[in-house]
XYZ file of N, CA and C in Angstrom:
771
model
N 110.248 158.357 81.738
C 110.340 158.604 80.298
C 111.487 157.795 79.695
N 111.220 157.104 78.612
C 112.247 156.333 77.908
C 112.668 157.106 76.672
N 113.948 157.459 76.611
C 114.477 158.253 75.508
C 114.982 157.343 74.392
N 114.490 157.604 73.192
C 114.868 156.831 72.006
C 115.508 157.767 71.001
N 116.639 157.343 70.454
C 117.301 158.135 69.423
C 117.033 157.504 68.064
N 116.545 158.298 67.117
C 116.351 157.835 65.752
C 117.477 158.372 64.881
N 118.247 157.472 64.275
C 119.328 157.857 63.370
C 118.844 157.634 61.945
N 118.392 158.698 61.311
C 117.855 158.614 59.953
C 117.952 159.976 59.283
N 118.233 159.957 58.001
C 118.291 161.217 57.263
C 116.897 161.710 56.884
N 115.898 160.890 57.085
C 114.520 161.219 56.686
C 113.742 161.816 57.850
N 113.352 163.051 57.706
C 112.526 163.681 58.729
C 111.183 162.951 58.861
N 110.716 162.392 57.748
C 109.445 161.669 57.761
C 109.519 160.458 58.693
N 110.703 159.822 58.806
C 110.863 158.699 59.738
C 110.657 159.156 61.170
N 111.232 160.303 61.496
C 111.100 160.843 62.854
C 109.629 161.088 63.188
N 108.923 161.746 62.273
C 107.521 162.054 62.512
C 106.690 160.777 62.646
N 106.971 159.791 61.780
C 106.202 158.553 61.805
C 106.446 157.772 63.092
N 107.709 157.585 63.446
C 108.040 156.800 64.639
C 107.557 157.499 65.907
N 107.703 158.811 65.949
C 107.215 159.563 67.109
C 105.703 159.416 67.252
N 104.990 159.511 66.135
C 103.523 159.405 66.203
C 103.091 157.996 66.579
N 103.780 156.976 66.053
C 103.448 155.595 66.394
C 103.634 155.336 67.888
N 104.763 155.766 68.442
C 105.037 155.492 69.850
C 104.125 156.292 70.774
N 103.802 157.512 70.391
C 102.872 158.306 71.199
C 101.465 157.710 71.151
N 101.172 157.042 70.058
C 99.856 156.416 69.911
C 99.650 155.297 70.909
N 100.730 154.561 71.210
C 100.596 153.410 72.107
C 101.022 153.719 73.539
N 101.933 154.680 73.712
C 102.398 154.980 75.069
C 103.139 156.313 75.087
N 102.711 157.226 75.931
C 103.318 158.560 75.965
C 104.597 158.618 76.788
N 105.062 157.492 77.291
C 106.307 157.502 78.076
C 107.542 157.488 77.191
N 107.357 157.410 75.866
C 108.493 157.426 74.948
C 108.781 158.844 74.451
N 110.063 159.177 74.417
C 110.497 160.470 73.872
C 111.500 160.192 72.752
N 111.189 160.656 71.538
C 112.027 160.356 70.378
C 112.865 161.572 70.003
N 114.189 161.388 69.989
C 115.113 162.424 69.535
C 115.617 162.043 68.152
N 115.928 163.024 67.341
C 116.297 162.764 65.955
C 117.744 163.152 65.688
N 118.499 162.227 65.085
C 119.868 162.489 64.643
C 119.881 162.272 63.128
N 119.930 163.344 62.317
C 119.780 163.215 60.862
C 121.044 162.835 60.094
N 122.107 162.454 60.786
C 123.329 162.062 60.089
C 124.081 161.026 60.906
N 124.988 160.336 60.242
C 125.832 159.327 60.893
C 126.624 159.964 62.034
N 127.260 161.100 61.774
C 128.107 161.752 62.772
C 127.308 162.191 63.995
N 126.130 162.780 63.748
C 125.303 163.239 64.871
C 124.802 162.070 65.702
N 124.467 160.960 65.029
C 124.002 159.787 65.759
C 125.120 159.223 66.634
N 126.329 159.110 66.075
C 127.465 158.582 66.835
C 127.773 159.459 68.037
N 127.695 160.767 67.848
C 127.975 161.701 68.945
C 126.929 161.588 70.046
N 125.658 161.549 69.633
C 124.567 161.475 70.605
C 124.628 160.175 71.399
N 124.897 159.069 70.712
C 124.973 157.783 71.392
C 126.187 157.703 72.299
N 127.254 158.382 71.906
C 128.456 158.418 72.738
C 128.223 159.092 74.069
N 127.238 159.986 74.125
C 126.904 160.675 75.388
C 126.038 159.807 76.292
N 125.594 158.671 75.762
C 124.789 157.712 76.551
C 123.542 158.360 77.154
N 122.880 159.195 76.366
C 121.686 159.880 76.862
C 120.390 159.212 76.423
N 120.488 158.109 75.701
C 119.272 157.415 75.273
C 119.308 155.976 75.762
N 118.140 155.372 75.837
C 118.046 153.984 76.288
C 117.878 153.002 75.141
N 117.598 153.511 73.945
C 117.448 152.657 72.766
C 117.671 153.510 71.531
N 118.180 152.871 70.469
C 118.419 153.590 69.220
C 117.767 152.843 68.064
N 117.132 153.587 67.176
C 116.594 153.031 65.936
C 117.427 153.606 64.802
N 118.041 152.729 63.999
C 118.947 153.159 62.939
C 118.379 152.792 61.579
N 118.269 153.777 60.696
C 117.865 153.519 59.320
C 119.024 152.826 58.599
N 118.741 151.689 57.972
C 119.789 150.948 57.274
C 120.442 151.780 56.179
N 119.713 152.763 55.634
C 120.234 153.591 54.548
C 120.980 154.826 55.050
N 121.168 154.934 56.350
C 121.834 156.109 56.912
C 123.214 156.307 56.299
N 123.480 157.506 55.811
C 124.811 157.825 55.277
C 125.244 156.911 54.157
N 124.374 156.737 53.172
C 124.678 155.860 52.028
C 124.978 154.429 52.474
N 123.951 153.844 53.077
C 124.021 152.440 53.509
C 125.056 152.190 54.605
N 125.274 153.164 55.487
C 126.228 152.982 56.576
C 125.529 152.617 57.890
N 124.238 152.289 57.799
C 123.506 151.961 59.014
C 124.123 150.824 59.803
N 124.425 149.723 59.127
C 125.023 148.585 59.828
C 126.439 148.888 60.285
N 127.129 149.765 59.566
C 128.463 150.181 59.994
C 128.378 150.897 61.343
N 127.357 151.734 61.498
C 127.157 152.425 62.772
C 126.817 151.424 63.869
N 125.938 150.474 63.563
C 125.563 149.451 64.545
C 126.798 148.697 65.019
N 127.617 148.267 64.076
C 128.822 147.504 64.412
C 129.806 148.332 65.239
N 129.993 149.597 64.845
C 130.934 150.457 65.563
C 130.475 150.686 67.003
N 129.180 150.884 67.203
C 128.655 151.127 68.537
C 128.735 149.861 69.392
N 128.467 148.711 68.773
C 128.581 147.449 69.507
C 130.020 147.219 69.951
N 130.974 147.498 69.061
C 132.391 147.333 69.396
C 132.825 148.291 70.495
N 132.154 149.459 70.557
C 132.502 150.455 71.569
C 131.846 150.165 72.923
N 131.028 149.113 72.976
C 130.405 148.732 74.231
C 129.129 149.487 74.556
N 128.412 149.959 73.529
C 127.153 150.666 73.764
C 126.174 149.757 74.497
N 125.585 150.250 75.576
C 124.652 149.452 76.357
C 123.237 149.515 75.815
N 122.902 150.600 75.141
C 121.546 150.752 74.618
C 121.331 149.816 73.432
N 120.221 149.064 73.399
C 119.957 148.185 72.257
C 119.650 148.994 71.003
N 119.907 148.381 69.834
C 119.711 149.055 68.556
C 118.741 148.254 67.698
N 117.742 148.935 67.150
C 116.811 148.344 66.200
C 117.103 148.933 64.825
N 117.223 148.080 63.824
C 117.511 148.536 62.468
C 116.210 148.608 61.668
N 116.009 149.717 60.985
C 114.852 149.913 60.115
C 115.303 149.659 58.686
N 114.756 148.619 58.059
C 115.254 148.166 56.764
C 114.181 148.218 55.676
N 114.643 148.283 54.444
C 113.735 148.244 53.297
C 113.471 146.809 52.852
N 114.301 145.870 53.274
C 114.213 144.495 52.797
C 113.822 143.526 53.897
N 113.090 142.484 53.512
C 112.746 141.429 54.460
C 113.601 140.187 54.237
N 114.714 140.348 53.548
C 115.632 139.247 53.286
C 116.206 138.745 54.608
N 115.975 137.470 54.947
C 116.492 136.946 56.223
C 118.012 137.024 56.330
N 118.706 137.020 55.193
C 120.169 137.128 55.232
C 120.595 138.499 55.731
N 119.809 139.528 55.393
C 120.125 140.869 55.889
C 119.891 140.933 57.399
N 118.796 140.332 57.854
C 118.512 140.336 59.295
C 119.629 139.626 60.060
N 120.080 138.493 59.527
C 121.170 137.769 60.171
C 122.424 138.625 60.247
N 122.721 139.337 59.155
C 123.894 140.214 59.124
C 123.763 141.336 60.144
N 122.562 141.905 60.262
C 122.334 142.994 61.214
C 122.489 142.510 62.652
N 121.955 141.331 62.957
C 122.070 140.764 64.304
C 123.530 140.504 64.645
N 124.266 139.973 63.684
C 125.684 139.711 63.921
C 126.465 140.999 64.121
N 125.977 142.085 63.534
C 126.641 143.380 63.698
C 126.376 143.985 65.070
N 125.341 143.474 65.742
C 125.037 143.975 67.078
C 123.625 144.487 67.262
N 122.774 144.385 66.235
C 121.395 144.862 66.353
C 120.571 143.917 67.216
N 119.613 144.475 67.939
C 118.710 143.661 68.747
C 117.563 143.122 67.914
N 117.179 143.859 66.850
C 116.065 143.446 66.001
C 116.123 144.218 64.691
N 115.417 143.705 63.686
C 115.287 144.373 62.401
C 113.804 144.508 62.083
N 113.378 145.720 61.746
C 111.998 145.971 61.348
C 111.962 146.352 59.879
N 111.031 145.758 59.131
C 110.877 146.067 57.713
C 109.962 147.279 57.584
N 110.416 148.278 56.863
C 109.708 149.559 56.800
C 108.252 149.416 56.370
N 107.996 148.609 55.346
C 106.632 148.518 54.826
C 105.694 147.761 55.770
N 106.256 147.008 56.706
C 105.442 146.275 57.683
C 105.264 147.044 58.989
N 105.816 148.248 59.070
C 105.842 148.988 60.330
C 104.459 149.515 60.709
N 104.033 149.199 61.913
C 102.813 149.734 62.506
C 103.137 150.157 63.930
N 102.224 150.860 64.566
C 102.444 151.298 65.941
C 102.657 150.099 66.863
N 101.846 149.053 66.677
C 101.954 147.868 67.539
C 103.267 147.140 67.311
N 103.652 146.955 66.048
C 104.898 146.258 65.734
C 106.094 147.014 66.310
N 106.102 148.334 66.134
C 107.217 149.147 66.625
C 107.304 149.120 68.142
N 106.187 149.335 68.809
C 106.200 149.388 70.270
C 106.606 148.049 70.863
N 106.154 146.963 70.260
C 106.510 145.644 70.770
C 108.002 145.378 70.583
N 108.541 145.768 69.435
C 109.979 145.586 69.202
C 110.800 146.396 70.184
N 110.368 147.626 70.460
C 111.066 148.478 71.416
C 111.019 147.861 72.809
N 109.845 147.418 73.211
C 109.684 146.843 74.548
C 110.535 145.583 74.718
N 110.537 144.735 73.708
C 111.299 143.495 73.809
C 112.799 143.755 73.777
N 113.228 144.734 72.984
C 114.656 145.073 72.944
C 115.119 145.585 74.302
N 114.305 146.399 74.960
C 114.646 146.916 76.284
C 114.657 145.795 77.318
N 113.680 144.890 77.232
C 113.638 143.756 78.156
C 114.871 142.883 77.993
N 115.247 142.634 76.738
C 116.420 141.798 76.485
C 117.680 142.475 77.019
N 117.765 143.788 76.832
C 118.934 144.523 77.330
C 119.020 144.428 78.845
N 117.891 144.501 79.532
C 117.898 144.377 80.983
C 118.313 142.977 81.413
N 117.935 141.960 80.622
C 118.306 140.596 80.992
C 119.796 140.363 80.845
N 120.455 141.171 80.007
C 121.901 141.053 79.849
C 122.643 142.021 80.759
N 121.921 142.931 81.402
C 122.555 143.921 82.267
C 121.623 144.183 83.442
N 121.857 143.545 84.608
C 120.949 143.681 85.743
C 120.671 145.115 86.156
N 121.590 146.042 85.910
C 121.326 147.429 86.276
C 120.310 148.045 85.338
N 120.189 147.479 84.121
C 119.168 147.916 83.177
C 119.499 149.214 82.496
N 119.300 149.275 81.172
C 119.563 150.518 80.466
C 118.568 151.596 80.864
N 117.476 151.203 81.461
C 116.508 152.203 81.898
C 116.402 152.260 83.413
N 117.339 151.597 84.080
C 117.371 151.673 85.536
C 116.354 150.808 86.236
N 115.725 149.862 85.524
C 114.729 149.006 86.127
C 115.283 147.608 86.322
N 114.764 146.889 87.315
C 115.228 145.531 87.577
C 114.433 144.559 86.718
N 114.732 143.256 86.898
C 114.042 142.243 86.123
C 112.549 142.290 86.406
N 111.746 142.187 85.385
C 110.305 142.190 85.572
C 109.787 140.760 85.573
N 108.674 140.553 86.244
C 108.015 139.256 86.238
C 106.933 139.306 85.172
N 106.987 138.394 84.224
C 106.039 138.412 83.119
C 104.740 137.720 83.505
N 103.630 138.348 83.163
C 102.340 137.695 83.319
C 102.163 136.706 82.170
N 101.107 135.910 82.214
C 100.877 134.945 81.142
C 100.683 135.656 79.803
N 99.948 136.775 79.819
C 99.716 137.523 78.578
C 101.024 138.068 78.011
N 101.890 138.582 78.883
C 103.180 139.124 78.436
C 104.078 138.017 77.896
N 104.021 136.846 78.540
C 104.819 135.722 78.071
C 104.369 135.290 76.681
N 103.058 135.194 76.485
C 102.539 134.803 75.173
C 102.908 135.827 74.106
N 102.898 137.108 74.471
C 103.297 138.154 73.537
C 104.762 138.003 73.157
N 105.614 137.701 74.136
C 107.043 137.513 73.875
C 107.269 136.333 72.928
N 106.531 135.251 73.152
C 106.684 134.069 72.306
C 106.187 134.354 70.890
N 105.066 135.071 70.793
C 104.536 135.414 69.467
C 105.538 136.251 68.677
N 106.179 137.187 69.355
C 107.179 138.034 68.700
C 108.332 137.172 68.183
N 108.767 136.203 68.981
C 109.851 135.318 68.565
C 109.433 134.469 67.367
N 108.174 134.049 67.348
C 107.679 133.242 66.232
C 107.645 134.053 64.935
N 107.255 135.309 65.034
C 107.228 136.169 63.845
C 108.632 136.311 63.273
N 109.594 136.573 64.129
C 110.989 136.696 63.691
C 111.486 135.381 63.093
N 111.080 134.261 63.697
C 111.522 132.957 63.221
C 110.985 132.673 61.824
N 109.709 132.989 61.603
C 109.131 132.742 60.277
C 109.808 133.594 59.222
N 110.068 134.855 59.552
C 110.700 135.735 58.578
C 112.119 135.281 58.253
N 112.792 134.679 59.217
C 114.174 134.250 59.019
C 114.276 132.778 58.629
N 113.121 132.127 58.455
C 113.108 130.701 58.124
C 113.914 129.905 59.150
N 113.704 130.237 60.409
C 114.406 129.574 61.506
C 113.383 129.104 62.531
N 113.853 128.649 63.671
C 112.966 128.190 64.721
C 113.175 128.973 66.006
N 112.305 128.739 66.980
C 112.451 129.371 68.293
C 111.977 128.383 69.346
N 112.359 128.617 70.589
C 111.971 127.729 71.679
C 111.954 128.513 72.988
N 111.211 127.995 73.960
C 111.187 128.588 75.300
C 111.622 127.518 76.293
N 112.634 127.837 77.084
C 113.101 126.917 78.124
C 112.598 127.403 79.478
N 112.213 126.455 80.331
C 111.793 126.794 81.693
C 112.766 126.161 82.676
N 113.288 126.969 83.600
C 114.233 126.482 84.610
C 113.611 126.700 85.986
N 113.163 125.618 86.631
C 112.588 125.715 87.972
C 113.699 125.631 89.007
N 113.517 126.322 90.136
C 114.577 126.335 91.148
C 113.984 126.416 92.543
N 114.824 126.139 93.511
C 114.452 126.268 94.916
C 115.684 126.724 95.665
N 115.493 127.359 96.806
C 116.614 127.783 97.632
C 116.790 126.828 98.798
N 118.006 126.738 99.289
C 118.288 125.874 100.433
C 117.436 126.294 101.624
N 117.117 125.324 102.485
C 116.264 125.602 103.645
C 116.804 126.729 104.511
N 118.119 126.799 104.661
C 118.737 127.821 105.513
C 118.521 129.224 104.986
N 118.181 129.312 103.696
C 118.029 130.636 103.104
C 116.579 131.077 102.998
N 115.649 130.138 103.177
C 114.255 130.489 102.929
C 113.727 131.527 103.902
N 114.208 131.474 105.158
C 113.735 132.432 106.155
C 114.094 133.854 105.783
N 115.171 134.010 105.034
C 115.601 135.356 104.653
C 115.380 135.603 103.171
N 114.543 134.773 102.552
C 114.348 134.849 101.099
C 113.823 136.201 100.653
N 113.038 136.854 101.504
C 112.428 138.116 101.085
C 113.475 139.165 100.762
N 114.513 139.309 101.617
C 115.507 140.350 101.354
C 116.662 139.846 100.495
N 116.788 138.526 100.356
C 117.843 137.976 99.515
C 117.363 137.815 98.073
N 116.055 137.681 97.885
C 115.496 137.342 96.587
C 115.993 138.160 95.420
N 115.990 139.486 95.574
C 116.396 140.355 94.465
C 117.843 140.102 94.069
N 118.718 139.939 95.082
C 120.131 139.692 94.789
C 120.344 138.280 94.249
N 119.452 137.364 94.609
C 119.578 135.973 94.191
C 119.401 135.814 92.687
N 118.465 136.563 92.108
C 118.163 136.370 90.690
C 119.274 136.878 89.773
N 120.019 137.887 90.212
C 121.082 138.422 89.379
C 122.093 137.361 88.955
N 122.691 136.629 89.918
C 123.656 135.588 89.551
C 123.051 134.485 88.684
N 121.766 134.166 88.929
C 121.122 133.139 88.105
C 121.056 133.582 86.648
N 120.608 134.816 86.451
C 120.487 135.322 85.090
C 121.855 135.460 84.441
N 122.852 135.879 85.224
C 124.207 135.995 84.690
C 124.686 134.647 84.150
N 124.403 133.578 84.884
C 124.837 132.261 84.435
C 124.122 131.861 83.148
N 122.830 132.132 83.104
C 122.071 131.752 81.919
C 122.504 132.554 80.700
N 122.735 133.830 80.882
C 123.062 134.665 79.724
C 124.377 134.238 79.086
N 125.277 133.624 79.869
C 126.539 133.138 79.314
C 126.336 131.915 78.424
N 125.127 131.339 78.479
C 124.847 130.122 77.715
C 124.033 130.390 76.453
N 123.585 131.633 76.257
C 122.659 131.908 75.159
C 123.237 132.936 74.193
N 122.521 133.168 73.109
C 122.990 134.072 72.072
C 122.508 135.491 72.241
N 122.965 136.403 71.387
C 122.629 137.825 71.514
C 121.171 138.166 71.237
N 120.454 137.297 70.523
C 119.041 137.581 70.244
C 118.117 136.928 71.265
N 118.666 136.143 72.179
C 117.866 135.429 73.170
C 117.652 136.301 74.412
N 116.651 135.966 75.214
C 116.362 136.773 76.402
C 115.967 135.893 77.578
N 116.150 136.441 78.781
C 115.830 135.747 80.023
C 114.738 136.530 80.738
N 113.806 135.824 81.357
C 112.732 136.506 82.082
C 112.327 135.670 83.285
N 111.581 136.280 84.195
C 111.017 135.576 85.339
C 109.532 135.405 85.132
N 108.987 134.281 85.607
C 107.554 134.079 85.582
C 107.002 134.341 86.976
N 105.709 134.138 87.150
C 105.096 134.414 88.444
C 105.407 133.317 89.469
N 105.962 132.212 89.017
C 106.378 131.142 89.924
C 107.883 131.243 90.132
N 108.441 130.301 90.930
C 109.893 130.246 91.103
C 110.491 129.612 89.857
N 110.551 130.393 88.822
C 110.989 129.851 87.552
C 111.594 130.966 86.703
N 112.658 130.629 86.020
C 113.234 131.521 85.024
C 112.962 130.918 83.655
N 112.678 131.775 82.700
C 112.440 131.303 81.346
C 113.441 131.921 80.398
N 113.694 131.223 79.305
C 114.614 131.702 78.288
C 113.934 131.567 76.928
N 113.870 132.659 76.186
C 113.365 132.615 74.816
C 114.567 132.499 73.880
N 114.627 131.406 73.146
C 115.712 131.170 72.197
C 115.205 131.467 70.789
N 115.938 132.269 70.049
C 115.513 132.649 68.705
C 116.538 132.227 67.655
N 116.089 132.233 66.405
C 116.944 131.936 65.251
C 117.651 130.592 65.400
N 116.876 129.574 65.811
C 117.423 128.230 65.954
C 117.365 127.481 64.618
N 118.361 126.645 64.380
C 118.388 125.875 63.145
C 117.576 124.582 63.267
N 117.560 123.985 64.464
C 116.831 122.736 64.656
C 116.610 122.505 66.148
N 115.878 121.431 66.466
C 115.574 121.101 67.864
C 116.851 120.802 68.639
N 117.823 120.211 67.968
C 119.081 119.875 68.640
C 119.742 121.126 69.218
N 119.613 122.243 68.520
C 120.215 123.489 68.998
C 119.623 123.890 70.344
N 118.289 123.761 70.482
C 117.634 124.082 71.755
C 118.095 123.138 72.855
N 118.235 121.847 72.522
C 118.680 120.863 73.510
C 120.105 121.155 73.970
N 120.946 121.619 73.064
C 122.330 121.942 73.429
C 122.374 123.120 74.398
N 121.536 124.137 74.140
C 121.484 125.283 75.058
C 120.972 124.828 76.425
N 119.939 123.980 76.424
C 119.384 123.483 77.688
C 120.456 122.753 78.489
N 121.283 121.966 77.810
C 122.368 121.261 78.495
C 123.371 122.219 79.110
N 123.701 123.280 78.380
C 124.658 124.264 78.911
C 124.065 124.973 80.133
N 122.771 125.274 80.071
C 122.119 125.952 81.198
C 122.133 125.060 82.432
N 121.768 123.791 82.273
C 121.769 122.864 83.412
C 123.158 122.740 84.027
N 124.162 122.671 83.195
C 125.530 122.565 83.692
C 125.925 123.813 84.470
N 125.541 124.987 83.940
C 125.899 126.250 84.594
C 125.182 126.423 85.925
N 123.980 125.850 86.056
C 123.200 126.029 87.271
C 123.509 124.986 88.344
N 124.431 124.081 88.076
C 124.679 122.989 89.005
C 125.503 123.396 90.232
N 126.167 124.545 90.176
C 126.999 124.995 91.297
C 126.200 125.873 92.258
N 126.434 125.764 93.585
C 125.722 126.601 94.565
C 126.050 128.086 94.376
N 125.133 128.922 94.810
C 125.348 130.367 94.820
C 125.380 130.815 96.276
N 126.393 131.578 96.664
C 126.509 132.061 98.037
C 126.349 133.573 98.069
N 125.404 134.026 98.870
C 125.149 135.456 99.028
C 124.953 135.769 100.508
N 125.563 136.840 100.969
C 125.407 137.290 102.347
C 125.673 136.162 103.345
N 126.655 135.309 103.030
C 127.028 134.224 103.926
C 126.115 133.024 103.872
N 125.102 133.055 103.000
C 124.163 131.948 102.887
C 124.438 131.169 101.616
N 124.357 129.859 101.713
C 124.511 129.019 100.530
C 123.143 128.809 99.913
N 122.951 129.397 98.748
C 121.668 129.308 98.062
C 121.799 128.293 96.930
N 121.312 127.113 97.160
C 121.452 126.056 96.172
C 120.385 126.237 95.096
N 120.821 126.251 93.862
C 119.863 126.344 92.761
C 119.601 124.946 92.236
N 118.429 124.419 92.549
C 118.068 123.059 92.170
C 117.231 123.130 90.904
N 117.750 122.625 89.808
C 117.045 122.695 88.544
C 116.298 121.412 88.243
N 115.031 121.541 87.886
C 114.349 120.433 87.255
C 114.897 120.329 85.845
N 114.678 119.200 85.162
C 115.150 119.147 83.777
C 114.668 120.357 82.987
N 115.587 121.086 82.420
C 115.232 122.260 81.647
C 114.525 121.809 80.380
N 113.324 122.268 80.186
C 112.512 121.722 79.106
C 112.069 122.797 78.134
N 112.089 122.500 76.833
C 111.534 123.457 75.879
C 110.008 123.422 75.976
N 109.357 124.575 75.908
C 107.893 124.614 75.863
C 107.434 124.267 74.460
């Protein structure tokens, strides 16, 4: 069960979001915090894996709550529910620490569930232990296309761009014989290196091949994607040693899809 906290003064928001999430997946449990103080207290107990904050909470204090929780080191991602589709507001919310912004009038069960799923995936890519206790997932082709589509929607709304980078790798011959039990530990350091090169709205994932992918969002131009690719290649150039084995990460040219 994935616990979600809704911080909103509107009981109707709780009923709507609960019904939307139950419509698509019954593994979600929505708790309601009808005030700024109750939301801060509940989140401080770290009993939820994701929070949805109404931008109008406590007389427009929604982003104030997002910023305060981000500064306090909250691990659970936050989605802001807004009345406006102004890209400047979305940029402000992201800078405050939000994982995503949803426009109230555009909200549907599919849009909400996808935003929740992607926010949780992104949080896991920044924290190998995972806010829900799960490890990195391997994306199927359908899941990858869904992730890219979501990034494109956000890009159009923000009048920005997005890109997908693919990083192919191989392990040193000495490590291949033990790759089965080393594999899980091997990916953690790789993702850690990549996450240091990307922004807060970007995410890292694994594909079904020996490849890591990065979804870059809110890009200003192609040069921005190329700069991130350069940082990733530089970060991956050093060997990784685990359990006494030197695991060389050999990168092909990191390429935008």
